[in-house]
PDB file of C-alpha atoms and ligand atoms in Angstrom:
ATOM      1  CA  MET A  24      16.314  22.603 -81.328  1.00 95.00           C
ATOM      2  CA  MET A  25      17.077  23.587 -85.015  1.00 98.00           C
ATOM      3  CA  THR A  26      19.328  26.473 -84.958  1.00 98.00           C
ATOM      4  CA  VAL A  27      20.357  28.689 -87.583  1.00 98.00           C
ATOM      5  CA  PRO A  28      23.871  26.488 -87.780  1.00 98.00           C
ATOM      6  CA  ASP A  29      22.048  23.544 -88.339  1.00 98.00           C
ATOM      7  CA  LEU A  30      21.099  24.680 -92.162  1.00 98.00           C
ATOM      8  CA  GLN A  31      24.538  24.541 -93.500  1.00 96.00           C
ATOM      9  CA  ARG A  32      25.247  20.976 -91.429  1.00 98.00           C
ATOM     10  CA  TYR A  33      22.209  19.508 -93.584  1.00 98.00           C
ATOM     11  CA  LYS A  34      23.784  21.152 -96.459  1.00 98.00           C
ATOM     12  CA  ARG A  35      27.292  19.641 -95.880  1.00 97.00           C
ATOM     13  CA  GLU A  36      25.436  15.790 -94.780  1.00 98.00           C
ATOM     14  CA  LYS A  37      22.739  15.943 -97.659  1.00 98.00           C
ATOM     15  CA  LYS A  38      19.983  16.277 -94.961  1.00 98.00           C
ATOM     16  CA  LYS A  39      17.168  18.219 -96.943  1.00 98.00           C
ATOM     17  CA  VAL A  40      15.839  21.133 -95.025  1.00 98.00           C
ATOM     18  CA  ILE A  41      12.113  20.957 -94.893  1.00 98.00           C
ATOM     19  CA  VAL A  42       9.589  23.690 -94.551  1.00 98.00           C
ATOM     20  CA  VAL A  43       6.141  24.783 -93.836  1.00 98.00           C
ATOM     21  CA  THR A  44       4.655  27.821 -93.031  1.00 98.00           C
ATOM     22  CA  ALA A  45       2.550  28.211 -90.161  1.00 98.00           C
ATOM     23  CA  TYR A  46       0.167  31.114 -88.705  1.00 98.00           C
ATOM     24  CA  ASP A  47      -0.422  30.196 -85.573  1.00 98.00           C
ATOM     25  CA  ALA A  48      -0.484  28.294 -82.415  1.00 98.00           C
ATOM     26  CA  LEU A  49      -3.145  25.520 -83.563  1.00 98.00           C
ATOM     27  CA  PHE A  50      -0.388  24.757 -86.932  1.00 98.00           C
ATOM     28  CA  ALA A  51       2.717  25.597 -85.320  1.00 98.00           C
ATOM     29  CA  ARG A  52       2.002  22.629 -82.779  1.00 98.00           C
ATOM     30  CA  ILE A  53       0.470  20.463 -85.431  1.00 98.00           C
ATOM     31  CA  VAL A  54       3.608  20.916 -87.725  1.00 98.00           C
ATOM     32  CA  GLU A  55       5.866  20.677 -85.291  1.00 98.00           C
ATOM     33  CA  GLN A  56       4.215  16.883 -83.989  1.00 98.00           C
ATOM     34  CA  ALA A  57       4.604  15.958 -87.723  1.00 98.00           C
ATOM     35  CA  GLY A  58       8.684  16.217 -87.414  1.00 98.00           C
ATOM     36  CA  ILE A  59       8.793  19.611 -89.351  1.00 98.00           C
ATOM     37  CA  GLU A  60      11.726  21.430 -87.699  1.00 98.00           C
ATOM     38  CA  THR A  61      11.381  24.660 -89.596  1.00 98.00           C
ATOM     39  CA  ILE A  62       8.610  26.487 -89.597  1.00 99.00           C
ATOM     40  CA  LEU A  63       8.102  29.969 -91.542  1.00 99.00           C
ATOM     41  CA  VAL A  64       5.713  32.474 -90.720  1.00 99.00           C
ATOM     42  CA  GLY A  65       4.874  34.036 -93.825  1.00 98.00           C
ATOM     43  CA  ASP A  66       3.306  36.784 -95.545  1.00 98.00           C
ATOM     44  CA  SER A  67       1.416  34.406 -97.780  1.00 98.00           C
ATOM     45  CA  LEU A  68      -1.289  35.240 -94.454  1.00 98.00           C
ATOM     46  CA  GLY A  69      -2.172  38.059 -96.362  1.00 98.00           C
ATOM     47  CA  VAL A  70      -3.498  35.763 -99.267  1.00 98.00           C
ATOM     48  CA  VAL A  71      -4.737  32.476 -97.926  1.00 98.00           C
ATOM     49  CA  VAL A  72      -5.545  33.682 -94.022  1.00 98.00           C
ATOM     50  CA  GLN A  73      -6.950  37.795 -94.694  1.00 98.00           C
ATOM     51  CA  GLY A  74      -8.400  36.183 -98.190  1.00 97.00           C
ATOM     52  CA  LYS A  75      -6.258  39.463-100.393  1.00 97.00           C
ATOM     53  CA  PRO A  76      -5.310  39.069-103.763  1.00 97.00           C
ATOM     54  CA  ASN A  77      -1.807  39.301-102.968  1.00 98.00           C
ATOM     55  CA  THR A  78       0.777  39.476-100.155  1.00 98.00           C
ATOM     56  CA  LEU A  79       1.435  43.170-100.435  1.00 98.00           C
ATOM     57  CA  SER A  80      -1.072  44.962 -97.152  1.00 98.00           C
ATOM     58  CA  VAL A  81       0.279  43.063 -95.047  1.00 98.00           C
ATOM     59  CA  THR A  82       1.825  44.344 -92.192  1.00 98.00           C
ATOM     60  CA  MET A  83       4.467  44.171 -90.124  1.00 98.00           C
ATOM     61  CA  ASP A  84       1.664  44.467 -87.236  1.00 98.00           C
ATOM     62  CA  GLU A  85       0.487  41.742 -88.507  1.00 98.00           C
ATOM     63  CA  MET A  86       3.550  39.800 -89.487  1.00 99.00           C
ATOM     64  CA  LEU A  87       4.557  40.689 -85.371  1.00 99.00           C
ATOM     65  CA  TYR A  88       0.928  39.208 -83.895  1.00 98.00           C
ATOM     66  CA  HIS A  89       1.126  35.615 -86.051  1.00 99.00           C
ATOM     67  CA  THR A  90       5.057  35.366 -85.314  1.00 99.00           C
ATOM     68  CA  LYS A  91       4.012  36.107 -81.541  1.00 98.00           C
ATOM     69  CA  LEU A  92       1.613  32.992 -81.615  1.00 98.00           C
ATOM     70  CA  VAL A  93       3.580  30.523 -83.512  1.00 98.00           C
ATOM     71  CA  VAL A  94       6.624  31.239 -81.303  1.00 98.00           C
ATOM     72  CA  GLY A  95       4.433  30.766 -78.180  1.00 98.00           C
ATOM     73  CA  ALA A  96       3.488  27.177 -79.490  1.00 98.00           C
ATOM     74  CA  ALA A  97       6.889  26.317 -81.186  1.00 98.00           C
ATOM     75  CA  GLN A  98       8.890  24.420 -79.173  1.00 97.00           C
ATOM     76  CA  LYS A  99      11.772  22.960 -81.005  1.00 97.00           C
ATOM     77  CA  SER A 100      11.763  24.636 -84.741  1.00 98.00           C
ATOM     78  CA  LEU A 101      13.307  27.488 -85.998  1.00 98.00           C
ATOM     79  CA  VAL A 102      11.280  29.952 -86.623  1.00 99.00           C
ATOM     80  CA  VAL A 103      11.668  32.287 -89.605  1.00 99.00           C
ATOM     81  CA  GLY A 104       9.014  35.497 -89.611  1.00 99.00           C
ATOM     82  CA  ASP A 105       8.696  36.683 -93.663  1.00 99.00           C
ATOM     83  CA  MET A 106       9.373  40.235 -93.315  1.00 99.00           C
ATOM     84  CA  PRO A 107       6.410  42.033 -95.464  1.00 99.00           C
ATOM     85  CA  PHE A 108       6.208  44.583 -98.535  1.00 98.00           C
ATOM     86  CA  MET A 109       7.686  48.202 -97.390  1.00 98.00           C
ATOM     87  CA  SER A 110       9.431  46.687 -94.190  1.00 98.00           C
ATOM     88  CA  TYR A 111      12.940  46.452 -95.928  1.00 98.00           C
ATOM     89  CA  GLN A 112      12.264  47.953 -99.371  1.00 98.00           C
ATOM     90  CA  THR A 113      12.750  51.336 -98.163  1.00 97.00           C
ATOM     91  CA  GLY A 114      16.718  51.553 -96.342  1.00 97.00           C
ATOM     92  CA  LYS A 115      18.696  49.556 -94.605  1.00 97.00           C
ATOM     93  CA  GLU A 116      17.908  51.581 -90.983  1.00 98.00           C
ATOM     94  CA  GLU A 117      14.531  50.785 -91.117  1.00 98.00           C
ATOM     95  CA  ALA A 118      14.731  46.811 -92.845  1.00 98.00           C
ATOM     96  CA  LEU A 119      16.696  46.741 -89.838  1.00 98.00           C
ATOM     97  CA  ARG A 120      14.795  48.325 -87.000  1.00 98.00           C
ATOM     98  CA  ASN A 121      12.386  45.906 -88.837  1.00 98.00           C
ATOM     99  CA  ALA A 122      14.112  42.566 -88.775  1.00 99.00           C
ATOM    100  CA  GLY A 123      15.048  43.514 -85.169  1.00 98.00           C
ATOM    101  CA  ARG A 124      11.182  43.513 -84.323  1.00 98.00           C
ATOM    102  CA  PHE A 125      10.876  39.977 -85.661  1.00 99.00           C
ATOM    103  CA  LEU A 126      13.407  38.963 -83.300  1.00 98.00           C
ATOM    104  CA  GLN A 127      12.299  40.080 -80.418  1.00 98.00           C
ATOM    105  CA  ALA A 128       9.102  38.563 -81.187  1.00 98.00           C
ATOM    106  CA  GLY A 129      10.248  35.451 -80.802  1.00 98.00           C
ATOM    107  CA  ALA A 130      11.464  34.453 -84.443  1.00 98.00           C
ATOM    108  CA  HIS A 131      15.066  33.215 -84.909  1.00 98.00           C
ATOM    109  CA  ALA A 132      15.420  34.945 -88.372  1.00 98.00           C
ATOM    110  CA  VAL A 133      14.273  36.396 -90.808  1.00 99.00           C
ATOM    111  CA  LYS A 134      13.339  36.099 -94.978  1.00 99.00           C
ATOM    112  CA  LEU A 135      13.566  39.224 -97.598  1.00 98.00           C
ATOM    113  CA  GLU A 136      12.688  39.061-101.073  1.00 98.00           C
ATOM    114  CA  GLY A 137      15.449  40.405-103.781  1.00 98.00           C
ATOM    115  CA  GLY A 138      18.739  39.477-105.116  1.00 98.00           C
ATOM    116  CA  ALA A 139      21.535  42.150-105.039  1.00 98.00           C
ATOM    117  CA  ALA A 140      19.619  45.543-104.565  1.00 97.00           C
ATOM    118  CA  MET A 141      19.194  43.865-100.543  1.00 98.00           C
ATOM    119  CA  VAL A 142      22.871  43.572-100.157  1.00 98.00           C
ATOM    120  CA  ASP A 143      22.969  46.532 -97.827  1.00 98.00           C
ATOM    121  CA  ARG A 144      19.858  45.509 -95.663  1.00 98.00           C
ATOM    122  CA  ILE A 145      21.435  41.659 -95.242  1.00 98.00           C
ATOM    123  CA  GLU A 146      25.179  43.161 -94.540  1.00 98.00           C
ATOM    124  CA  ALA A 147      23.216  45.585 -91.582  1.00 98.00           C
ATOM    125  CA  MET A 148      21.342  42.626 -89.949  1.00 98.00           C
ATOM    126  CA  THR A 149      23.701  39.566 -89.741  1.00 98.00           C
ATOM    127  CA  ASN A 150      26.387  42.265 -88.836  1.00 98.00           C
ATOM    128  CA  VAL A 151      24.395  42.381 -85.757  1.00 98.00           C
ATOM    129  CA  GLY A 152      23.567  38.908 -85.397  1.00 98.00           C
ATOM    130  CA  ILE A 153      20.147  38.516 -87.497  1.00 98.00           C
ATOM    131  CA  PRO A 154      20.095  35.794 -89.616  1.00 98.00           C
ATOM    132  CA  VAL A 155      18.250  36.442 -92.878  1.00 99.00           C
ATOM    133  CA  ILE A 156      17.012  34.185 -95.061  1.00 99.00           C
ATOM    134  CA  GLY A 157      17.078  35.466 -99.062  1.00 98.00           C
ATOM    135  CA  HIS A 158      14.155  34.896-101.609  1.00 98.00           C
ATOM    136  CA  LEU A 159      15.176  34.769-105.447  1.00 98.00           C
ATOM    137  CA  GLY A 160      13.354  33.821-108.681  1.00 98.00           C
ATOM    138  CA  MET A 161       8.971  35.127-108.311  1.00 98.00           C
ATOM    139  CA  THR A 162       9.250  37.062-105.558  1.00 98.00           C
ATOM    140  CA  PRO A 163       5.778  37.295-104.698  1.00 98.00           C
ATOM    141  CA  GLN A 164       6.005  41.085-103.645  1.00 98.00           C
ATOM    142  CA  SER A 165       6.744  42.061-107.611  1.00 98.00           C
ATOM    143  CA  VAL A 166       3.768  40.525-108.426  1.00 97.00           C
ATOM    144  CA  ASN A 167       2.665  43.831-110.416  1.00 97.00           C
ATOM    145  CA  GLN A 168       5.725  44.226-111.913  1.00 96.00           C
ATOM    146  CA  TYR A 169       5.532  40.366-113.544  1.00 96.00           C
ATOM    147  CA  GLY A 170       2.607  40.791-114.108  1.00 96.00           C
ATOM    148  CA  GLY A 171       0.935  37.803-112.471  1.00 95.00           C
ATOM    149  CA  TYR A 172       2.447  34.980-111.244  1.00 95.00           C
ATOM    150  CA  LYS A 173       4.698  33.811-113.525  1.00 95.00           C
ATOM    151  CA  VAL A 174       7.766  31.443-113.830  1.00 97.00           C
ATOM    152  CA  GLN A 175      11.298  33.355-113.531  1.00 97.00           C
ATOM    153  CA  GLY A 176      14.548  32.732-114.771  1.00 97.00           C
ATOM    154  CA  LYS A 177      13.579  31.233-117.992  1.00 96.00           C
ATOM    155  CA  GLY A 178      15.844  32.649-120.529  1.00 96.00           C
ATOM    156  CA  LYS A 179      19.903  32.869-120.441  1.00 96.00           C
ATOM    157  CA  ASP A 180      20.200  36.556-118.862  1.00 97.00           C
ATOM    158  CA  HIS A 181      17.915  36.161-116.527  1.00 97.00           C
ATOM    159  CA  ALA A 182      18.866  32.917-115.375  1.00 98.00           C
ATOM    160  CA  ALA A 183      22.178  34.226-115.298  1.00 98.00           C
ATOM    161  CA  ARG A 184      21.217  37.183-113.082  1.00 98.00           C
ATOM    162  CA  LEU A 185      19.705  35.417-110.628  1.00 98.00           C
ATOM    163  CA  VAL A 186      22.695  32.804-110.231  1.00 98.00           C
ATOM    164  CA  ALA A 187      24.515  36.333-109.927  1.00 98.00           C
ATOM    165  CA  ASP A 188      22.577  36.839-107.044  1.00 98.00           C
ATOM    166  CA  ALA A 189      22.076  34.247-105.514  1.00 98.00           C
ATOM    167  CA  LYS A 190      25.874  34.584-105.092  1.00 98.00           C
ATOM    168  CA  SER A 191      25.546  38.318-103.708  1.00 98.00           C
ATOM    169  CA  LEU A 192      23.232  37.399-100.879  1.00 98.00           C
ATOM    170  CA  GLU A 193      25.620  34.535-100.030  1.00 98.00           C
ATOM    171  CA  ALA A 194      28.572  36.837 -99.595  1.00 98.00           C
ATOM    172  CA  ALA A 195      25.997  39.493 -97.704  1.00 98.00           C
ATOM    173  CA  GLY A 196      25.398  36.403 -95.354  1.00 98.00           C
ATOM    174  CA  VAL A 197      22.392  34.922 -95.678  1.00 98.00           C
ATOM    175  CA  CYS A 198      22.187  31.800 -94.118  1.00 98.00           C
ATOM    176  CA  ALA A 199      19.910  30.339 -97.287  1.00 98.00           C
ATOM    177  CA  ILE A 200      18.232  31.232 -99.988  1.00 98.00           C
ATOM    178  CA  VAL A 201      14.519  30.189-100.996  1.00 98.00           C
ATOM    179  CA  LEU A 202      14.341  29.557-105.254  1.00 98.00           C
ATOM    180  CA  GLU A 203      10.680  30.016-106.036  1.00 98.00           C
ATOM    181  CA  ALA A 204       8.976  28.981-109.523  1.00 98.00           C
ATOM    182  CA  ILE A 205      12.338  29.050-111.618  1.00 98.00           C
ATOM    183  CA  PRO A 206      13.205  26.068-114.172  1.00 98.00           C
ATOM    184  CA  SER A 207      14.955  23.363-112.083  1.00 98.00           C
ATOM    185  CA  ALA A 208      17.952  23.136-114.448  1.00 98.00           C
ATOM    186  CA  LEU A 209      18.586  26.555-113.277  1.00 98.00           C
ATOM    187  CA  ALA A 210      17.424  25.704-109.228  1.00 98.00           C
ATOM    188  CA  LYS A 211      20.085  22.859-109.892  1.00 98.00           C
ATOM    189  CA  LYS A 212      22.859  25.198-110.926  1.00 98.00           C
ATOM    190  CA  ILE A 213      22.076  27.364-107.892  1.00 98.00           C
ATOM    191  CA  SER A 214      22.512  25.058-105.446  1.00 98.00           C
ATOM    192  CA  GLU A 215      25.511  23.487-106.468  1.00 98.00           C
ATOM    193  CA  LYS A 216      26.989  27.349-106.503  1.00 98.00           C
ATOM    194  CA  VAL A 217      26.358  28.504-103.526  1.00 98.00           C
ATOM    195  CA  ALA A 218      27.709  26.561 -99.805  1.00 98.00           C
ATOM    196  CA  ILE A 219      24.633  27.568 -98.377  1.00 98.00           C
ATOM    197  CA  PRO A 220      20.780  25.395 -98.678  1.00 98.00           C
ATOM    198  CA  THR A 221      18.747  26.204-101.093  1.00 98.00           C
ATOM    199  CA  ILE A 222      14.820  25.918-100.180  1.00 98.00           C
ATOM    200  CA  GLY A 223      12.639  25.149-103.266  1.00 98.00           C
ATOM    201  CA  ILE A 224       8.915  25.682-103.969  1.00 98.00           C
ATOM    202  CA  GLY A 225       8.211  25.173-107.427  1.00 98.00           C
ATOM    203  CA  ALA A 226      12.028  25.224-107.991  1.00 98.00           C
ATOM    204  CA  GLY A 227      12.492  21.105-108.721  1.00 98.00           C
ATOM    205  CA  PRO A 228      13.987  18.915-106.961  1.00 98.00           C
ATOM    206  CA  HIS A 229      17.343  19.584-107.052  1.00 98.00           C
ATOM    207  CA  CYS A 230      17.253  22.112-104.020  1.00 98.00           C
ATOM    208  CA  ASP A 231      18.697  21.684-100.148  1.00 98.00           C
ATOM    209  CA  GLY A 232      15.176  21.313 -99.110  1.00 98.00           C
ATOM    210  CA  GLN A 233      11.826  22.857-100.351  1.00 98.00           C
ATOM    211  CA  VAL A 234       8.925  24.489 -98.280  1.00 98.00           C
ATOM    212  CA  LEU A 235       5.358  24.646 -99.013  1.00 98.00           C
ATOM    213  CA  VAL A 236       2.284  26.766 -97.880  1.00 98.00           C
ATOM    214  CA  LEU A 237       0.969  24.576 -95.165  1.00 98.00           C
ATOM    215  CA  TYR A 238      -2.869  25.352 -96.490  1.00 98.00           C
ATOM    216  CA  ASP A 239      -1.908  24.296 -99.911  1.00 98.00           C
ATOM    217  CA  LEU A 240      -0.357  21.482 -98.335  1.00 98.00           C
ATOM    218  CA  LEU A 241      -3.325  20.725 -97.266  1.00 98.00           C
ATOM    219  CA  GLY A 242      -5.744  21.419 -99.244  1.00 98.00           C
ATOM    220  CA  LEU A 243      -6.969  23.782 -97.304  1.00 98.00           C
ATOM    221  CA  PHE A 244      -6.662  26.612-100.028  1.00 97.00           C
ATOM    222  CA  ASP A 245      -7.951  25.577-103.364  1.00 92.00           C
ATOM    223  CA  GLU A 246      -8.762  29.358-104.970  1.00 91.00           C
ATOM    224  CA  PHE A 247      -5.414  29.674-106.790  1.00 87.00           C
ATOM    225  CA  VAL A 248      -3.433  25.827-106.894  1.00 91.00           C
ATOM    226  CA  PRO A 249      -0.029  26.838-108.893  1.00 93.00           C
ATOM    227  CA  LYS A 250       1.493  24.199-110.921  1.00 94.00           C
ATOM    228  CA  PHE A 251       4.133  22.892-107.964  1.00 96.00           C
ATOM    229  CA  VAL A 252       1.918  21.988-105.066  1.00 97.00           C
ATOM    230  CA  LYS A 253       0.736  19.278-104.492  1.00 97.00           C
ATOM    231  CA  PRO A 254      -1.930  18.957-101.639  1.00 97.00           C
ATOM    232  CA  TYR A 255      -0.925  15.387 -99.165  1.00 98.00           C
ATOM    233  CA  ALA A 256      -4.854  16.332 -97.861  1.00 98.00           C
ATOM    234  CA  HIS A 257      -8.048  17.260 -99.009  1.00 97.00           C
ATOM    235  CA  LEU A 258      -9.125  18.891 -95.906  1.00 98.00           C
ATOM    236  CA  LYS A 259     -11.205  21.895 -97.201  1.00 98.00           C
ATOM    237  CA  ALA A 260     -13.466  19.107 -98.800  1.00 98.00           C
ATOM    238  CA  ASP A 261     -13.396  17.408 -95.276  1.00 98.00           C
ATOM    239  CA  ALA A 262     -14.709  20.451 -93.743  1.00 98.00           C
ATOM    240  CA  LEU A 263     -17.571  20.979 -96.059  1.00 98.00           C
ATOM    241  CA  GLN A 264     -18.786  17.495 -95.538  1.00 98.00           C
ATOM    242  CA  ALA A 265     -18.336  17.974 -91.946  1.00 98.00           C
ATOM    243  CA  ILE A 266     -20.268  21.131 -91.194  1.00 98.00           C
ATOM    244  CA  ARG A 267     -22.652  20.193 -93.900  1.00 98.00           C
ATOM    245  CA  ARG A 268     -24.045  17.076 -91.909  1.00 98.00           C
ATOM    246  CA  TYR A 269     -23.758  19.406 -88.531  1.00 98.00           C
ATOM    247  CA  LYS A 270     -26.023  20.856 -89.964  1.00 98.00           C
ATOM    248  CA  GLU A 271     -28.323  18.717 -91.524  1.00 98.00           C
ATOM    249  CA  GLU A 272     -28.160  16.695 -88.200  1.00 98.00           C
ATOM    250  CA  VAL A 273     -29.506  19.972 -86.408  1.00 98.00           C
ATOM    251  CA  GLU A 274     -32.245  20.114 -89.168  1.00 98.00           C
ATOM    252  CA  GLN A 275     -33.040  16.473 -88.047  1.00 98.00           C
ATOM    253  CA  GLY A 276     -33.203  16.427 -84.818  1.00 98.00           C
ATOM    254  CA  LYS A 277     -30.116  14.234 -84.145  1.00 98.00           C
ATOM    255  CA  PHE A 278     -27.901  16.452 -83.044  1.00 98.00           C
ATOM    256  CA  PRO A 279     -27.736  16.534 -80.045  1.00 98.00           C
ATOM    257  CA  SER A 280     -28.242  13.118 -78.939  1.00 98.00           C
ATOM    258  CA  ASP A 281     -28.622  11.898 -75.976  1.00 97.00           C
ATOM    259  CA  ALA A 282     -24.751  11.143 -75.599  1.00 97.00           C
ATOM    260  CA  GLU A 283     -24.216  14.775 -75.802  1.00 98.00           C
ATOM    261  CA  SER A 284     -26.934  16.073 -73.350  1.00 98.00           C
ATOM    262  CA  TYR A 285     -26.278  16.298 -69.225  1.00 98.00           C
ATOM    263  CA  HIS A 286     -28.404  14.648 -67.191  1.00 95.00           C
TER     264      HIS A 286
HETATM  265  O1  KIV B 318       5.056  33.718 -97.736  1.00 89.38           O
HETATM  266  C1  KIV B 318       5.093  32.441 -97.946  1.00 89.38           C
HETATM  267  O2  KIV B 318       4.757  31.453 -97.476  1.00 89.38           O
HETATM  268  C2  KIV B 318       6.338  32.490 -98.532  1.00 89.38           C
HETATM  269  C3  KIV B 318       6.930  31.008 -99.449  1.00 89.38           C
HETATM  270  C4  KIV B 318       5.866  30.605-100.228  1.00 89.38           C
HETATM  271  C5  KIV B 318       8.410  31.146 -99.285  1.00 89.38           C
HETATM  272  O3  KIV B 318       7.259  33.514 -98.782  1.00 89.38           O
END
């Protein structure tokens, strides 16, 4: 069973923290069978499952539903619930209550986006035993402020602010920090400056771990494929081929054959 203290141990032992998203029981089981120890129930489900243009419309109820599906199937993974837009931005009391709902649904930790401005919320959570993972760099819930999904931390000032944000999150008690879409050199610097693991996505090879959206990794979602995604399979192409063959065989009277019929 992977636990929150194991995240720190992995960093000390220079062992990579490998994270994949999952949103349902079927994929949670597959991800675990493949040896992944940390599952993120990401609000990316708004895009890859719900077909929305971004993550902003995802609700707490939807996140809790998917978290329960994953928790119900995962046997030994650390399950992290991703706090959706407006579930923690409004203030620390609402943030704490919503983080607690994730733990009541069975998650072992929550993740939220943002830097120094989130410190009071993170402290409120960690003070009552709710482990929190931070998320810096290109934080998708701020997509409108960025004017699109763009690499962050390229300029000197912005890079320095991200380093300071990482230190603030660490001091507030986060157990890890996701670094998304920032230059590799900056991710390396942040990873060296904090004692907690950094988990990169589009942040180069020097992070203490990596995370990918499962549907990107499997080549299932091809509407928007960022540079940092490496599809390790092409399941959309396989699915299209399979469904087309099924249609063809029914049309040609080849399916069902004797083998698929009862006698
Ligand atoms: O929602 C998500 O899947 C995420 C990862 C991309 C880190 O936040």
